[in-house]
Backbone as a ProteinNet text record, in pm:
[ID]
protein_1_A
[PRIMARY]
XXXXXXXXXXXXXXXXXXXXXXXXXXXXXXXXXXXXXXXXXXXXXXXXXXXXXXXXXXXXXXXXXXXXXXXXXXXXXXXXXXXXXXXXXXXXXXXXXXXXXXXXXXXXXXXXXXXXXXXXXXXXXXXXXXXXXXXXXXXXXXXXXXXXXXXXXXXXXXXXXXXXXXXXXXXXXXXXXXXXXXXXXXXXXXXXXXXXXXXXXXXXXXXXXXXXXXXXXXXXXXXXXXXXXXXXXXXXXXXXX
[TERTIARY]
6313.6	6446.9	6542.2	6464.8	6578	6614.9	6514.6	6533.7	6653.3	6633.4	6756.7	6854.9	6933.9	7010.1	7048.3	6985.1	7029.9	7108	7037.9	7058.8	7236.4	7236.3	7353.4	7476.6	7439.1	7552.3	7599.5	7463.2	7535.4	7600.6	7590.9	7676.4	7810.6	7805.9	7931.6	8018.1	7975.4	8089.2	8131.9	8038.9	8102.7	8204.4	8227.1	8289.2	8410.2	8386	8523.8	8639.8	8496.3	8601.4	8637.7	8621.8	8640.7	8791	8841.4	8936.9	9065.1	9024.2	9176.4	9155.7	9037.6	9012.2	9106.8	9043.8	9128.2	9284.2	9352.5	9444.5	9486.4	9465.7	9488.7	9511.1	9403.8	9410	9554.4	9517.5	9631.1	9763.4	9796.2	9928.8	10008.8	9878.8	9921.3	9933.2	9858.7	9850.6	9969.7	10041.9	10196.3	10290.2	10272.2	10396.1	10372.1	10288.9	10287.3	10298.8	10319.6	10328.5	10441.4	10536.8	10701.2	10708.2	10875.4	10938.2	10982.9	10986.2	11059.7	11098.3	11232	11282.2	11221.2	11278.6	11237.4	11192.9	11276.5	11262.2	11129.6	11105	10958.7	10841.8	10870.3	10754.4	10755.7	10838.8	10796	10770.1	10822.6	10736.3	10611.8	10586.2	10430.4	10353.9	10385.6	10297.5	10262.5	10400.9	10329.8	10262.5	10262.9	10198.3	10064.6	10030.4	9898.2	9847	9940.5	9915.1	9853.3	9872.6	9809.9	9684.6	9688.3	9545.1	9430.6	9452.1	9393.6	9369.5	9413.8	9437.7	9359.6	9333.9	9221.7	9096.9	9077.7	8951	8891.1	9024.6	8968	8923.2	8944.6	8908.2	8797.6	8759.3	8685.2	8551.1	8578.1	8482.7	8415.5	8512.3	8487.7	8403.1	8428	8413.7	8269.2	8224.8	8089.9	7979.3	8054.8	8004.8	7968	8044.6	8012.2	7893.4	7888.4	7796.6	7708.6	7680.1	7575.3	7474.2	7564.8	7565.4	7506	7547.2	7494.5	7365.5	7332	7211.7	7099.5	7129.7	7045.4	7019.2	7116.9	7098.7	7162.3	7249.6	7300.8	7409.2	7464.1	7552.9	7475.9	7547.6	7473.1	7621.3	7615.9	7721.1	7738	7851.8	7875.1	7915.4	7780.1	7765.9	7840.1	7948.3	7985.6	8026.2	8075.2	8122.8	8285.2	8315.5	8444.4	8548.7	8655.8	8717.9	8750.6	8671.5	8710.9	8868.8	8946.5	9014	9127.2	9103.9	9220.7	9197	9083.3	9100.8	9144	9151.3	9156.2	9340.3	9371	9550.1	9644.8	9555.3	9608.8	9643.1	9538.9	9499.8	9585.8	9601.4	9687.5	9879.2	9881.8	10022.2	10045.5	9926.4	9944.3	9954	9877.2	9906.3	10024.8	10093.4	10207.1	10259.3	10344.4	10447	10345.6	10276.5	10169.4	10206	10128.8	10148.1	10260.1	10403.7	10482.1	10563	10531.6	10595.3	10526	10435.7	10353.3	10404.7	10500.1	10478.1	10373.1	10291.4	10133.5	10160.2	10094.6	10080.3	9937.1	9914.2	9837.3	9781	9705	9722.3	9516.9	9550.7	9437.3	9328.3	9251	9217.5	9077.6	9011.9	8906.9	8912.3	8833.6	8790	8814.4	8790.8	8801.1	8692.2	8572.9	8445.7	8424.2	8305.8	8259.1	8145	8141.6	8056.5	8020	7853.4	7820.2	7853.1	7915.8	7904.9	8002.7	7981.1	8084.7	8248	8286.1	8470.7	8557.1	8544.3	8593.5	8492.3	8378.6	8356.9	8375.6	8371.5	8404.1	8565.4	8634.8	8784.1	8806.1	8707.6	8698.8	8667.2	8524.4	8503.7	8602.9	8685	8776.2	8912.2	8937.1	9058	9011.6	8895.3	8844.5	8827.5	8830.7	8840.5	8987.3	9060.1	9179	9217.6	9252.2	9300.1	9283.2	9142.6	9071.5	9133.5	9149	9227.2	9376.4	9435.9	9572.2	9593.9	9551.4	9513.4	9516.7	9453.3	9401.5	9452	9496.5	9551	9697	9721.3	9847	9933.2	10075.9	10216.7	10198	10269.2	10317.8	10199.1	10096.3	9931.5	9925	9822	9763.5	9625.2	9617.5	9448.8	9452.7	9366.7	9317.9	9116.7	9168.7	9077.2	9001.8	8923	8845.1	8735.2	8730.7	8601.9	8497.5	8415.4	8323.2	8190.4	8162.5	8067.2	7997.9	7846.4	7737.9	7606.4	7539.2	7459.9	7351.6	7364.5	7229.7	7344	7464.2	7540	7696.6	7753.1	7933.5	7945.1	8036.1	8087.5	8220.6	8288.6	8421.4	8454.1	8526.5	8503.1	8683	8693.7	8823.2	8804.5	8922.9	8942.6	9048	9038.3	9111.4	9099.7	9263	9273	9291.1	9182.5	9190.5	9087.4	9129	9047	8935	8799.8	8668	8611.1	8491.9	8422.4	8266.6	8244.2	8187	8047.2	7876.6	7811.5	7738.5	7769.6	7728.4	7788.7	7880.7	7980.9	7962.1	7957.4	7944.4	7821.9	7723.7	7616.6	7617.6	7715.1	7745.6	7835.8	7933.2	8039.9	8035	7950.1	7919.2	7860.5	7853.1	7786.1	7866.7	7826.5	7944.2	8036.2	8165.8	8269.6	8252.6	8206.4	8177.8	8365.7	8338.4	8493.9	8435.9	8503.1	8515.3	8558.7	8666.3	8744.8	8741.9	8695	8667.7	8831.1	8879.6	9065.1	9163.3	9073.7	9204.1	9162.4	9301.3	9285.4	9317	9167.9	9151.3	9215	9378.6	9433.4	9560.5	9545.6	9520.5	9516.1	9345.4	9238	9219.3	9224.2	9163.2	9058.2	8964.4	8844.6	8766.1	8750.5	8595.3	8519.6	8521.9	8429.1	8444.9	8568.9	8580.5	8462.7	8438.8	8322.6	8220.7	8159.5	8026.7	8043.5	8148.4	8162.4	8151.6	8226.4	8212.2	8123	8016.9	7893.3	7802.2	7791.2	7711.8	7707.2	7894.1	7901.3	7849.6	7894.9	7861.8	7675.9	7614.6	7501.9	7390	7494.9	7428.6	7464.6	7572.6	7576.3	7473.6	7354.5	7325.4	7313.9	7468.7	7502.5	7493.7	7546.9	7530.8	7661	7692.9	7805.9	7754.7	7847.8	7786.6	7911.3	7939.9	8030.8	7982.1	8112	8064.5	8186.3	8181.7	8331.3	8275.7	8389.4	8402.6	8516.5	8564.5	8650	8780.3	8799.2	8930.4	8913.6	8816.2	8840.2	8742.7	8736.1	8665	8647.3	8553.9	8557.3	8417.8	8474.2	8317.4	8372.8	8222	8198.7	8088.4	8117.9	8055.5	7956.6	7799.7	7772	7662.9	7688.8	7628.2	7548	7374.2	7319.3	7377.8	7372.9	7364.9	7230	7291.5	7146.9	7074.5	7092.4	6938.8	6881.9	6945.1	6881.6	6819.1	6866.8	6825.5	6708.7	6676.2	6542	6461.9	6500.5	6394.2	6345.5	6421.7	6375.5	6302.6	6315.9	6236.2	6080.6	6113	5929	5883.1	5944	5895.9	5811.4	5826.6	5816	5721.2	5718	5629.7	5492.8	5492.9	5382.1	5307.2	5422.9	5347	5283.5	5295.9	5266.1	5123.1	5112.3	4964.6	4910.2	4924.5	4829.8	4795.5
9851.4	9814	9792.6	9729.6	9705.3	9796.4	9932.6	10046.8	10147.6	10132.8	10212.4	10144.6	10038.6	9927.7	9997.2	9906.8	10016.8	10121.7	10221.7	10416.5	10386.7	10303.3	10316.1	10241.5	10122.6	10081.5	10163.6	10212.1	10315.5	10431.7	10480.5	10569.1	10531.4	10408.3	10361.2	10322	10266.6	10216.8	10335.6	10443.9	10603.1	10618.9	10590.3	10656.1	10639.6	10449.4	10359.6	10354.3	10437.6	10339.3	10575.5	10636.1	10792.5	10846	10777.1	10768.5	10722.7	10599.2	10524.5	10652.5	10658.9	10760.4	10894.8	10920.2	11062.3	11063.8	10920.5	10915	10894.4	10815	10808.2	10948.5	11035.7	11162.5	11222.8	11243.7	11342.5	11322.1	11169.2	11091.2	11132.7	11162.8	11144.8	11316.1	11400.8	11486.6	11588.7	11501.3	11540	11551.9	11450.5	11348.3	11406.1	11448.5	11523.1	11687.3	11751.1	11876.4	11932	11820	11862.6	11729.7	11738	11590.4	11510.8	11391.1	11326.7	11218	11158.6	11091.2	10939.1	10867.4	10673.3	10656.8	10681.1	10569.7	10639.9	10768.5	10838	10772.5	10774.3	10733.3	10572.2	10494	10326.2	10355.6	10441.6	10416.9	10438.7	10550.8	10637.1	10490.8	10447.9	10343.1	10220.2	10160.6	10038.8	10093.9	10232	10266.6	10299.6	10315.5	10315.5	10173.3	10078.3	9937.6	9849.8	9924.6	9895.7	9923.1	10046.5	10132.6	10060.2	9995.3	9953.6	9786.7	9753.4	9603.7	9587.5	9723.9	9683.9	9730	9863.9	9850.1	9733.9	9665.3	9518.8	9442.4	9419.1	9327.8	9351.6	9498.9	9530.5	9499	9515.4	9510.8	9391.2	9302.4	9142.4	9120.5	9162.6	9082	9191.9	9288	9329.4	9281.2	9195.9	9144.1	8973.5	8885.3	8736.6	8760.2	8919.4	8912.6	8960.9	8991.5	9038.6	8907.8	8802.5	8670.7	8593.2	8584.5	8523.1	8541.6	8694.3	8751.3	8729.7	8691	8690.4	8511.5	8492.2	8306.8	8311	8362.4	8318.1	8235.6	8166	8107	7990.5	7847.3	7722.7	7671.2	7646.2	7538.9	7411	7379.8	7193.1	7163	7104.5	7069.5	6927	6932.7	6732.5	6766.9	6691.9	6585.3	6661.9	6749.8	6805	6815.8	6744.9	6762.7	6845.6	6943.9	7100	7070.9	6982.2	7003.7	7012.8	6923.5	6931.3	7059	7127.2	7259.9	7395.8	7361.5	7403.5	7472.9	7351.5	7283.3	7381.9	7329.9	7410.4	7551.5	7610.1	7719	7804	7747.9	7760.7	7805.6	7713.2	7666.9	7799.7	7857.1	7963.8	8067.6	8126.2	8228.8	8215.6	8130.4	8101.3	8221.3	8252.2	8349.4	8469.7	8557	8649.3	8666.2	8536.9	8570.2	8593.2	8525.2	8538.4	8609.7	8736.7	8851.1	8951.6	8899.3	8962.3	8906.1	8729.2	8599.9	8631.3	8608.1	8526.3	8358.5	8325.6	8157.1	8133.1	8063.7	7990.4	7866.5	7852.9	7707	7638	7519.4	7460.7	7350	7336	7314.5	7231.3	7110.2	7023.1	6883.3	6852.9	6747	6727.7	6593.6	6621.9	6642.1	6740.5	6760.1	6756.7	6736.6	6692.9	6814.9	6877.6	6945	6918.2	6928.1	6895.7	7065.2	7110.9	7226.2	7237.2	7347.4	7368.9	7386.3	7290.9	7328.1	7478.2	7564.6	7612.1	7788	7721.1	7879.2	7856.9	7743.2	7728.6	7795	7736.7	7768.2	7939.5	7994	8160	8210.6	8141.9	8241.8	8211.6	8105.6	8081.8	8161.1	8147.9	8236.4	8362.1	8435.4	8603.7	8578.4	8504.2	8513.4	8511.9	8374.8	8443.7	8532.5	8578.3	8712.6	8790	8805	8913.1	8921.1	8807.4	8803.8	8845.2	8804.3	8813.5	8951.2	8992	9163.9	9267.6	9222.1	9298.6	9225.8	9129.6	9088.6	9164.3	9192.2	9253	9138.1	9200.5	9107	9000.7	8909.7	8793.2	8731.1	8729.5	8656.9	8530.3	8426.7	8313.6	8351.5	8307.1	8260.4	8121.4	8117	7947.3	7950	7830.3	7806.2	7661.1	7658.4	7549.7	7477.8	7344.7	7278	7216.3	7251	7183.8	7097.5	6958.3	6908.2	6833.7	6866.1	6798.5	6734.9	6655.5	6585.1	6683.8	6835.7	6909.8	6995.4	7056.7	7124.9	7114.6	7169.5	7171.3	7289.8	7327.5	7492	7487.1	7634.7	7670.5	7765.5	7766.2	7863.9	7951.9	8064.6	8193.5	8239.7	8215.8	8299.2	8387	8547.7	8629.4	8717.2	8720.3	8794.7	8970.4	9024.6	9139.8	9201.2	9372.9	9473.1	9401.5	9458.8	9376.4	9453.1	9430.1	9520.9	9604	9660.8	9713	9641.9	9680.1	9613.8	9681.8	9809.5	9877.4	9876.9	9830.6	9801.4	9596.3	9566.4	9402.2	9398.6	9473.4	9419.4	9462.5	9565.5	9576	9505.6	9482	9379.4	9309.9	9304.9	9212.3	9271	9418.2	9547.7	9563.6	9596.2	9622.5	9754.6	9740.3	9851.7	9907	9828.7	9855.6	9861.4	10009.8	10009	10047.8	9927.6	10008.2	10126.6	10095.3	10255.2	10333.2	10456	10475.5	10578	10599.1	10626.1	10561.2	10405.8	10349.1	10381.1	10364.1	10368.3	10248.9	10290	10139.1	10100.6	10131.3	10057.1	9951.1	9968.7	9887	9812.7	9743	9699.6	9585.9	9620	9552.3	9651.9	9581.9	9639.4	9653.8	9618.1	9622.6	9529.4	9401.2	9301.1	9139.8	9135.7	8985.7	8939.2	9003.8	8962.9	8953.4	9056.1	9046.3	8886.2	8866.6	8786.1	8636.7	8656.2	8491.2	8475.9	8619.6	8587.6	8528.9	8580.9	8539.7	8405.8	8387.2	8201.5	8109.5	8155.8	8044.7	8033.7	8159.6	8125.8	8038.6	8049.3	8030.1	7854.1	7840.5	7682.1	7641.5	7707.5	7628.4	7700.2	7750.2	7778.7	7915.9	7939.9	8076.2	8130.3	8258.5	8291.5	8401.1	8452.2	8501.5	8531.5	8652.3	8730.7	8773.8	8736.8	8793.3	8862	8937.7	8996	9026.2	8967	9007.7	8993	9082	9028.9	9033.3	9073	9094	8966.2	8923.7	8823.8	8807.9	8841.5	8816.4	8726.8	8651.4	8502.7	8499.1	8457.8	8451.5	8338.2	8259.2	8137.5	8070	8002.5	7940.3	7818.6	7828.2	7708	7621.5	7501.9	7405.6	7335.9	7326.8	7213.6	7061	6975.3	6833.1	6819.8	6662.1	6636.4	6590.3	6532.2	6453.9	6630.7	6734.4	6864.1	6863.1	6947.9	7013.6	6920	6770	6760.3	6723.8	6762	6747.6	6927.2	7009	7144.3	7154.7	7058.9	7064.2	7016.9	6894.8	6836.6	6922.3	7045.3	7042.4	7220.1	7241.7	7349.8	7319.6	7188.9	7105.4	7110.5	7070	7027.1	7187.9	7296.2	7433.2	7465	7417.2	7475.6	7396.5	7291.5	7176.1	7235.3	7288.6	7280.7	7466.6
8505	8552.3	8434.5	8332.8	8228.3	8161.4	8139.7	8065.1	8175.6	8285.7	8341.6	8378.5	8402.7	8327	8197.4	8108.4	7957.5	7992.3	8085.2	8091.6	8108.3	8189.8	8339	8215.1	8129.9	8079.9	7962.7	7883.1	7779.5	7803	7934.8	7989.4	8049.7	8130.7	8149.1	8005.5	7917.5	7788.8	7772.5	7720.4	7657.1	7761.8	7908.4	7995.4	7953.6	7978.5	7952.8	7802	7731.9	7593.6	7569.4	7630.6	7631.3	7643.6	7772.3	7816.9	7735	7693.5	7592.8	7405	7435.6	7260.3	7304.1	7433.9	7445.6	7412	7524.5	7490.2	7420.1	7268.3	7196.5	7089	7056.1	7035.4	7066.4	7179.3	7257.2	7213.8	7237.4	7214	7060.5	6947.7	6814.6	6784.6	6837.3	6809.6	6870.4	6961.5	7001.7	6935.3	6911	6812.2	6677.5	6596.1	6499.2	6492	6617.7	6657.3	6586.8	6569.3	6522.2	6491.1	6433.7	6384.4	6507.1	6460.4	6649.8	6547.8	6622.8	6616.8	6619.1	6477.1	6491.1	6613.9	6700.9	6832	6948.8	6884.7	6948.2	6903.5	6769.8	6722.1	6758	6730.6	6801.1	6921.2	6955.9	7177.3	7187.2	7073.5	7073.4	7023.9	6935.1	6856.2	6972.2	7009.9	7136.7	7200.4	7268.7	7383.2	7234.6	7189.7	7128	7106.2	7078.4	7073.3	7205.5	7293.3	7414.4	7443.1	7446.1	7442.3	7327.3	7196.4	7108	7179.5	7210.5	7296.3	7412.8	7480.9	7606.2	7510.8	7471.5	7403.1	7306.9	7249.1	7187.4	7277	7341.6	7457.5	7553	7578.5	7650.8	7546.8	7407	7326.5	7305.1	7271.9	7302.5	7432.8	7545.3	7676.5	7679.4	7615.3	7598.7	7478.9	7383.1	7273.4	7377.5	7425.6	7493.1	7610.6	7672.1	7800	7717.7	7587.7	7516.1	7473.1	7432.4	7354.2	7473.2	7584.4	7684.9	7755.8	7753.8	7835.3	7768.9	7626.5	7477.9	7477.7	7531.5	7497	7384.6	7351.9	7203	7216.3	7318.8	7342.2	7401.3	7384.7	7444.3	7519.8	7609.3	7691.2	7636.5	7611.6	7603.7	7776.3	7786.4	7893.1	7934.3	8038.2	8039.4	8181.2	8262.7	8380.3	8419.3	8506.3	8511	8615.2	8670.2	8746.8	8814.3	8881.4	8913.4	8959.2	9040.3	9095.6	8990.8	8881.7	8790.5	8781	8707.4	8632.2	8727.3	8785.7	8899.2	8944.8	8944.1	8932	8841	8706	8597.4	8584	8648.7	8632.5	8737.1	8872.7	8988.9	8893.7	8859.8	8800	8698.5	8596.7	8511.6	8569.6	8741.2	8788.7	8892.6	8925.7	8995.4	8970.9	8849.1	8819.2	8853.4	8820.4	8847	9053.2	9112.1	9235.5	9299	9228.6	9302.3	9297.7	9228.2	9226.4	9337.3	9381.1	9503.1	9655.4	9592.5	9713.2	9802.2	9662.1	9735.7	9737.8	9789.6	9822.4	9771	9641.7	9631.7	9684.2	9719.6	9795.7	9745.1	9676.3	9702	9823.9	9824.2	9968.8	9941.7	10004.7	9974.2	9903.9	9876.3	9822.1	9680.5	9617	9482.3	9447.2	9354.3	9327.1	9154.8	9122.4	8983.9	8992	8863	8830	8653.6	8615.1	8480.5	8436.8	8364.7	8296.4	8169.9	8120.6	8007.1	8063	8041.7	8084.9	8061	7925.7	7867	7931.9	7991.1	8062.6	8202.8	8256.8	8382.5	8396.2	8336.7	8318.7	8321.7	8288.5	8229.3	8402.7	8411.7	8548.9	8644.6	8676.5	8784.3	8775.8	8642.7	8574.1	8627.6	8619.7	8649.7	8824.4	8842.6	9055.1	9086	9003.2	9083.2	9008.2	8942.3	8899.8	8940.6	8997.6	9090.3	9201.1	9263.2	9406.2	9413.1	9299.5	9284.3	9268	9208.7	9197	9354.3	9380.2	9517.9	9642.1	9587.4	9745.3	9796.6	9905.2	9959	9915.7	9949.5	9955.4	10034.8	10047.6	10171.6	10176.6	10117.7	10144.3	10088.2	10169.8	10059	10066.7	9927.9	9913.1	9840.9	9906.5	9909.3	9831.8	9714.6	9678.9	9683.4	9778.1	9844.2	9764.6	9793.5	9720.6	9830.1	9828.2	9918.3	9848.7	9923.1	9819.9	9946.6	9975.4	10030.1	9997	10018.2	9937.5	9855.3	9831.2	9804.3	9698.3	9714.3	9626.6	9627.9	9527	9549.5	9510	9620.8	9605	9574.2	9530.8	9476.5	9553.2	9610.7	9662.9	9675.1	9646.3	9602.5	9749.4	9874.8	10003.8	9971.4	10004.9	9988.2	10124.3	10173.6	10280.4	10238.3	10268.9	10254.3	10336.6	10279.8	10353.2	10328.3	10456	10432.8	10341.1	10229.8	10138.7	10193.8	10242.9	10282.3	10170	10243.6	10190.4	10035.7	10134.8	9975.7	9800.6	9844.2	9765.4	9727.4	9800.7	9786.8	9689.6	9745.4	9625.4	9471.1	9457.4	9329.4	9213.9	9322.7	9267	9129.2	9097.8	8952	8881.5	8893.9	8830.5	8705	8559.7	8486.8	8531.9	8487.3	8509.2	8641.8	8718.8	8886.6	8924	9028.4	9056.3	9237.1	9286.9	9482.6	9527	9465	9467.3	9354.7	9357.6	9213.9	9165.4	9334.2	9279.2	9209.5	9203.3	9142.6	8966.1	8891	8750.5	8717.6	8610.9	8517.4	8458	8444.3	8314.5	8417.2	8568.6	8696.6	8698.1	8661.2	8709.9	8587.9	8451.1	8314.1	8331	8236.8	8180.6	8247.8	8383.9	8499	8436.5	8382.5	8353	8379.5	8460.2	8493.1	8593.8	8689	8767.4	8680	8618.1	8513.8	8433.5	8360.4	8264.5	8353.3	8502.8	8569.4	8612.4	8667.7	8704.5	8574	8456.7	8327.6	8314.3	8275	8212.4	8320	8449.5	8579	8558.4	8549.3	8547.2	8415.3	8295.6	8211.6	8199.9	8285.1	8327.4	8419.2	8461	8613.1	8734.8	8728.8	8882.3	8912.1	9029.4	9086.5	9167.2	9135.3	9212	9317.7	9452.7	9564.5	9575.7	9657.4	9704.1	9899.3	9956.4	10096.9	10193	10231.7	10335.3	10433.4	10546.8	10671	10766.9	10831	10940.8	10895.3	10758.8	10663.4	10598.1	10527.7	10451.4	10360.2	10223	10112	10038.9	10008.8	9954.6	9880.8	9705	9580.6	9565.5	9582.6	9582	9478.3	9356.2	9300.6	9354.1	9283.6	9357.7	9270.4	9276	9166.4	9219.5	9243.5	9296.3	9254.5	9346.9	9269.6	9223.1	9166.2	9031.5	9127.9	9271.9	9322.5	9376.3	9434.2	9498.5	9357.3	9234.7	9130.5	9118.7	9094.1	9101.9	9181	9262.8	9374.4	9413.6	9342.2	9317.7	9191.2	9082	8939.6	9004.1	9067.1	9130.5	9208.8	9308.9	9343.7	9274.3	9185.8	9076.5	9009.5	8974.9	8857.9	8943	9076.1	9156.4	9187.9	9239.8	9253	9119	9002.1	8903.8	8871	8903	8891.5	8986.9	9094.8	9210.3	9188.8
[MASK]
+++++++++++++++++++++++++++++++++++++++++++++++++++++++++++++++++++++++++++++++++++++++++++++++++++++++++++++++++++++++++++++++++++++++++++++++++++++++++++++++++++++++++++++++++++++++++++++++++++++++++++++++++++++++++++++++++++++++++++++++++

């Protein structure tokens, strides 16, 4: 499994990082065809400055899920207000949604989770974005907290087309695209799901994706500390017996 894994991602990067090289190529090899004018060449250059800017990034965000799968990364693990971070984070995509007038809206309880703040902050940032992305005009999504004596969930509601299942279970696939019509320079890099599924897990927790009925909703989820050990005893005991 891990050797075709391997197969599937070294073929996807060549795919991804093929595309911005080409263009890049192409772009310069225009523009040097003949003379062009100052103001050609600064347009040619930002628009190459772009193209250099997602492959940085795409490169990065394949260098941290490298660091993570490896354990080379450790969490500062502490005590976190989801709802503040939560707030914050709402408030930074405001302008983003409301050029769509989406309605953000938060929804639940106030909930505490032990994890690293600074990747928690990452995978929630890569859901709504995700949502904000794909959601139609005039929409809310609402991001909910739920907390019962065994776990606390996070949970991203997005009114949209439903995702079909074949497609749902890939979702967190690298450079996984639903539609494979849309273009990636769209989309970002195809790795925010990968990257919120990684950090969430390397805290603890677990993220899950589900659609139906026109409504898509990935939901983070954190045992509490009395579930988590009363799942450690009861691990410890299968392992004596």
């Amino acid at each position: 499994d891990g050797f075709v894994r391997l197969s599937f991602f070294s073929a996807d990067i060549a795919h991804e990082l093929r595309t911005p090289i080409t263009n890049l190529t192409t772009q310069t090899q225009v523009m040097l065809s003949r003379p062009r004018s100052n103001e050609q060449y600064t347009e040619m250059l930002y628009s190459n400055l772009e193209e250099f800017d997602r492959m940085t990034k795409m490169v990065s965000d394949m260098l941290l899920l490298a660091q993570t799968e490896h354990g080379l990364i450790k969490p500062n693990k502490e005590n976190i207000d989801v709802n503040s971070e939560i707030k914050d984070l709402l408030e930074y995509f405001e302008l983003l949604a409301d050029e769509k007038n989406i309605s953000l809206q938060l929804a639940g309880p106030t909930v505490t989770v032990n994890c690293d703040r600074t990747m928690l902050r990452q995978a929630l940032s890569n859901l709504i974005s995700n949502a904000v992305r794909y959601s139609p005009v005039d929409n809310d999504i609402v991001i909910e907290t739920k907390e019962t004596s065994e776990r606390v969930s996070i949970s991203v509601i997005n009114q949209v087309e439903t995702i079909s299942k074949k497609h749902l279970a890939r979702l967190f696939d690298r450079f996984y695209r639903a539609d494979p019509s849309r273009k990636r320079d769209e989309e970002g890099a195809g790795l925010g799901l990968t990257i919120a599924k990684a950090v969430i897990e390397i805290n603890g927790g677990q993220i899950e994706a589900e659609s139906s009925n026109d409504q898509t909703i990935f939901k983070i989820v954190y045992l509490t500390t009395k579930k988590y050990i009363n799942n450690l005893k009861h691990s410890l005991t299968n392992i004596n017996n």
